[in-house]
Short mmCIF file of C-alpha atoms in Angstrom, two decimals:
data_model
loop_
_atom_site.label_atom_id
_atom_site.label_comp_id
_atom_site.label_asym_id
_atom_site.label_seq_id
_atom_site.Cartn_x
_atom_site.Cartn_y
_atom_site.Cartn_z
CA UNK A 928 0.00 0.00 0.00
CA UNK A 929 1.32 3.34 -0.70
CA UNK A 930 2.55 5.79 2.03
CA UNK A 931 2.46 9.42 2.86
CA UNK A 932 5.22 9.93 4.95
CA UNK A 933 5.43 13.99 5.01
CA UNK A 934 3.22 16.90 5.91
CA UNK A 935 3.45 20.14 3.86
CA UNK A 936 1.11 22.83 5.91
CA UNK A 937 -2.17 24.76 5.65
CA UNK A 938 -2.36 25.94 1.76
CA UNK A 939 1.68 25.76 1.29
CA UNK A 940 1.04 23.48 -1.45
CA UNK A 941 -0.41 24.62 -5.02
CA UNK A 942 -0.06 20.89 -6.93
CA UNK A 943 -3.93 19.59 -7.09
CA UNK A 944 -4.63 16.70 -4.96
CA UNK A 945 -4.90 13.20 -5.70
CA UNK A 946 -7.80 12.62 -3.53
CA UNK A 947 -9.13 14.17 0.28
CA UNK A 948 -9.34 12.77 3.37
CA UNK A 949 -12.25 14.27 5.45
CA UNK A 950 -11.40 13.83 9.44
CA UNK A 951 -12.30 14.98 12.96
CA UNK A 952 -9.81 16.78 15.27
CA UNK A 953 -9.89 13.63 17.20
CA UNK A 954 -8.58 11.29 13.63
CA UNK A 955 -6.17 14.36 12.90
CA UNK A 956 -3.79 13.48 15.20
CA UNK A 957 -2.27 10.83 14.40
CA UNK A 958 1.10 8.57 12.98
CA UNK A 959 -0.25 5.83 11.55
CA UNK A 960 -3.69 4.34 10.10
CA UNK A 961 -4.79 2.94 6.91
CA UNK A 962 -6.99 5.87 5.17
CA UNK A 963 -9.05 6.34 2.21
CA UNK A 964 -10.24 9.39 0.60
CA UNK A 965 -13.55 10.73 -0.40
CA UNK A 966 -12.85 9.32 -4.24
CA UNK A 967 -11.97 5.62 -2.81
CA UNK A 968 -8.03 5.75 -2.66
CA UNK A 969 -6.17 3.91 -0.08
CA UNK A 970 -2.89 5.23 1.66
CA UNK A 971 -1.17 4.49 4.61
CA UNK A 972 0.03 7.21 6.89
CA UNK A 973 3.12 6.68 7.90
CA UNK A 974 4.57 9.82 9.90
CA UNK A 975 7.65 9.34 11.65
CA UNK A 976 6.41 11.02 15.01
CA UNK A 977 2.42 12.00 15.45
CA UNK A 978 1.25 15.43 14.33
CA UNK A 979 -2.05 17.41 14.32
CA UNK A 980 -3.25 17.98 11.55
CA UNK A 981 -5.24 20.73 10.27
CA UNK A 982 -7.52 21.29 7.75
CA UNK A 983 -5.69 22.77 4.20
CA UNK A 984 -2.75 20.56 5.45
CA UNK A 985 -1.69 18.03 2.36
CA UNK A 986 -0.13 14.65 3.22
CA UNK A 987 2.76 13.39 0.68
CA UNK A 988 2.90 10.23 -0.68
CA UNK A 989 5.54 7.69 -2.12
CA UNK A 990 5.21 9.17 -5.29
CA UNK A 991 4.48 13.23 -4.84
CA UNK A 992 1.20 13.23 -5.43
CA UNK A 993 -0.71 14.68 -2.39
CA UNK A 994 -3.72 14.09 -0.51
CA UNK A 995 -5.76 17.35 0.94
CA UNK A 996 -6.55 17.32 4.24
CA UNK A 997 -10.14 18.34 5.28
CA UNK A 998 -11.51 19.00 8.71
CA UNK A 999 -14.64 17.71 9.42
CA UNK A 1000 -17.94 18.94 10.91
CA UNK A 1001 -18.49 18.63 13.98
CA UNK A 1002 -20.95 19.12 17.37
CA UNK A 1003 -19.29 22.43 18.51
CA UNK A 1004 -20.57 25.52 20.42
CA UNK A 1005 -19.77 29.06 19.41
CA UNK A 1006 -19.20 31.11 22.45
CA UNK A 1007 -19.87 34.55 22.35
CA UNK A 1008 -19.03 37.52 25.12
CA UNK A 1009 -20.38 40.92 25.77
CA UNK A 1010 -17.05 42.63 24.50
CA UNK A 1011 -13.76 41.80 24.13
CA UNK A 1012 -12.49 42.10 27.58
CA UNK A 1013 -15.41 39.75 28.66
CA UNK A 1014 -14.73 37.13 25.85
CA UNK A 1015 -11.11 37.06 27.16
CA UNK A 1016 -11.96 36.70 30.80
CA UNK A 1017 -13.84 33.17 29.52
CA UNK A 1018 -10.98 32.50 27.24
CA UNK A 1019 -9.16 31.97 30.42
CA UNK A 1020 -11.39 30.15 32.10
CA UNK A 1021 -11.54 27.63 29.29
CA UNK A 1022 -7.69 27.70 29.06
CA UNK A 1023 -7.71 27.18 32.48
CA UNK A 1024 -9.20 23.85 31.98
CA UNK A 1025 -6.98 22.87 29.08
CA UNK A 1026 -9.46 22.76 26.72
CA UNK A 1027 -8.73 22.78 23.29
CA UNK A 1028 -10.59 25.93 21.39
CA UNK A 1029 -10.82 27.73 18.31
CA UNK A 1030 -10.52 31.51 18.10
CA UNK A 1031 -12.92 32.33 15.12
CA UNK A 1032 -14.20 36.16 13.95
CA UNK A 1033 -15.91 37.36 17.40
CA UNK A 1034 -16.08 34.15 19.21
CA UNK A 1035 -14.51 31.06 20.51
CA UNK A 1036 -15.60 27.36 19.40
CA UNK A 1037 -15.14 24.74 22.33
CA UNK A 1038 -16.75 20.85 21.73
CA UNK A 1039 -19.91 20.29 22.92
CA UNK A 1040 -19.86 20.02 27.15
CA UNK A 1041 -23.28 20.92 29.03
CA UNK A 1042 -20.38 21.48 32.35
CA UNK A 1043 -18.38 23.90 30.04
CA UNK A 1044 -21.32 25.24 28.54
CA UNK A 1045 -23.19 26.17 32.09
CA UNK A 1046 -19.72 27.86 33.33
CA UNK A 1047 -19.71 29.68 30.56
CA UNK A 1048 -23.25 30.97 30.82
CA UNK A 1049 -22.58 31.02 34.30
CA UNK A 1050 -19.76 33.95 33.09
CA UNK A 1051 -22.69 35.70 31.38
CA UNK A 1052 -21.58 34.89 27.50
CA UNK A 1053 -23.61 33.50 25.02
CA UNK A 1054 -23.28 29.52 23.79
CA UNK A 1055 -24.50 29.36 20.29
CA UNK A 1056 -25.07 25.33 19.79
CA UNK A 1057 -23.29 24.98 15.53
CA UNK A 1058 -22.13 21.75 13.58
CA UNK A 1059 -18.59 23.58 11.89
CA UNK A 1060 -15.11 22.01 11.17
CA UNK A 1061 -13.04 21.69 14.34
CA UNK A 1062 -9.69 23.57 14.48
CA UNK A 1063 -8.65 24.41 18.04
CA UNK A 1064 -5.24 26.80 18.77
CA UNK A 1065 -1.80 24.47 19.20
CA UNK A 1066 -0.90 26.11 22.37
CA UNK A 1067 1.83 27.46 24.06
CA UNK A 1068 3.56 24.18 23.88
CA UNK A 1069 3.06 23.04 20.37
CA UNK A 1070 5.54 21.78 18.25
CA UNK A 1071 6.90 23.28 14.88
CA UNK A 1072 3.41 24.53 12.97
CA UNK A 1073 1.61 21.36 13.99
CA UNK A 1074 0.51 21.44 17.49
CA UNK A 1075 1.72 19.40 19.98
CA UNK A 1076 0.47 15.45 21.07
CA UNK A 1077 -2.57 15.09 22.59
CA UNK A 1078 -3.85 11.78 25.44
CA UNK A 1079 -7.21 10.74 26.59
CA UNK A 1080 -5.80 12.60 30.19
CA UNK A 1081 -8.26 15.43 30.86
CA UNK A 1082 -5.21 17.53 31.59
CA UNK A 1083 -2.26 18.48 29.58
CA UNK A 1084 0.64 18.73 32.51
CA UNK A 1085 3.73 19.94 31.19
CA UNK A 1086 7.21 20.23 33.45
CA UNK A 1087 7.87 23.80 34.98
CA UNK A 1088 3.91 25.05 34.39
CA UNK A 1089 2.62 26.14 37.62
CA UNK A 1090 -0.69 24.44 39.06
CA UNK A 1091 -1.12 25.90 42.06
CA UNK A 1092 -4.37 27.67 40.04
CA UNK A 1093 -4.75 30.38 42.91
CA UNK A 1094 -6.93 32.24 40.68
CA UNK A 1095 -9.97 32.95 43.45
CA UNK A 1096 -10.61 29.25 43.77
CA UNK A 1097 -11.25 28.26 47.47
CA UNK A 1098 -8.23 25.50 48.52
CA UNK A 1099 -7.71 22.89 51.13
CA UNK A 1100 -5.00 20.88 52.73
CA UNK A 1101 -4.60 17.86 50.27
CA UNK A 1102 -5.52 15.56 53.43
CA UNK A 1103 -8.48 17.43 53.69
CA UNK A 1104 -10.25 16.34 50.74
CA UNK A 1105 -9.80 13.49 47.95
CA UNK A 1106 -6.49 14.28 46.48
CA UNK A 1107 -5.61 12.39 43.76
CA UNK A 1108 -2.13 11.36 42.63
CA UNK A 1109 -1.25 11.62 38.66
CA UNK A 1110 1.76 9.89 37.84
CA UNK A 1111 3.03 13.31 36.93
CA UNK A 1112 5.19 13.16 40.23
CA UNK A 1113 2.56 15.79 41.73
CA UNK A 1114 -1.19 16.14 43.03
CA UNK A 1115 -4.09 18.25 43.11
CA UNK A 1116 -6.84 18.74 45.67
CA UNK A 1117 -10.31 19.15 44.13
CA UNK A 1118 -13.25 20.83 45.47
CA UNK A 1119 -15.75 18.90 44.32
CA UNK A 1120 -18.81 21.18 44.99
#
């Protein structure tokens, strides 16, 4: 089967593609998987390290010819503030939590999470409930113009980032409460109110 074994990023690439492969963020990050594209052909990605891919990336194969990458729609909501001051004060909130989002126009675009959703509302912005093509930031850690790996673990922990989260949030003594231990080499005490 033939392989694409480089990425060239978003719209660097003129050459027309051989075929598209339509994914979610969730099948955009990835190394290696048998794929086929929206006309039927068959390739094998075959990336030497995982990357996140975005939509307008093309993957190369064997021979040159390239496949288009196409993100695909999905259950989102579009968050909207009051201003811009207030849409950054829930950007924070939401980056505060780790969770991947899209900066788009006048909003933000998170996945669809009724917890998320209430805080948000809770904040006093809007959630506007859209099916749209997912393409969240890379982050302050991301690698190259790709992004950076991603785990089923709810959190992203990453060595020297301070978790302390003093941000107004009412703390207790880890033996107070259920602590739990990540095998980060450090622990967190939840308030689970």
């Amino acid at each position: 089967m033939i392989r694409a074994t480089r990425v060239l990023g978003q719209h660097r690439w003129t050459e027309a593609p051989a075929d598209t492969v339509v994914l979610d963020f969730d099948n955009r990050h990835r190394r290696r998987m048998a794929m086929a594209g929206t006309r039927g052909f068959e390739f094998l990605l075959d990336l030497e390290n995982a990357v996140a891919l975005r939509g307008g990336d093309a993957l190369v194969l064997d021979d040159g010819r390239l496949i288009e990458v196409a993100a695909a729609p999905e259950p989102l909501v579009e968050i909207r503030g009051s201003d811009p001051h207030h849409l950054i004060r829930v950007a924070w909130h939401l980056g505060n939590r780790h969770l991947p989002t899209q900066i788009v126009g006048k909003g933000l675009r998170i996945r669809r999470d009724h917890v998320i959703e209430a805080m948000v509302k809770g904040l006093g912005a809007r959630v506007i409930e859209i099916e749209a093509p997912f393409d969240p930031e890379g982050g302050a850690y991301a690698g190259g113009d790709h992004g950076h790996a991603h785990d089923d673990h709810a959190h992203d922990h990453h060595a020297g980032h301070d978790h302390s989260h003093d941000q107004g949030h009412h703390h207790h003594d880890h033996d107070e409460h259920g602590a739990h231990e990540h095998d980060h080499g450090h622990s967190h005490a939840h308030d689970h109110k």
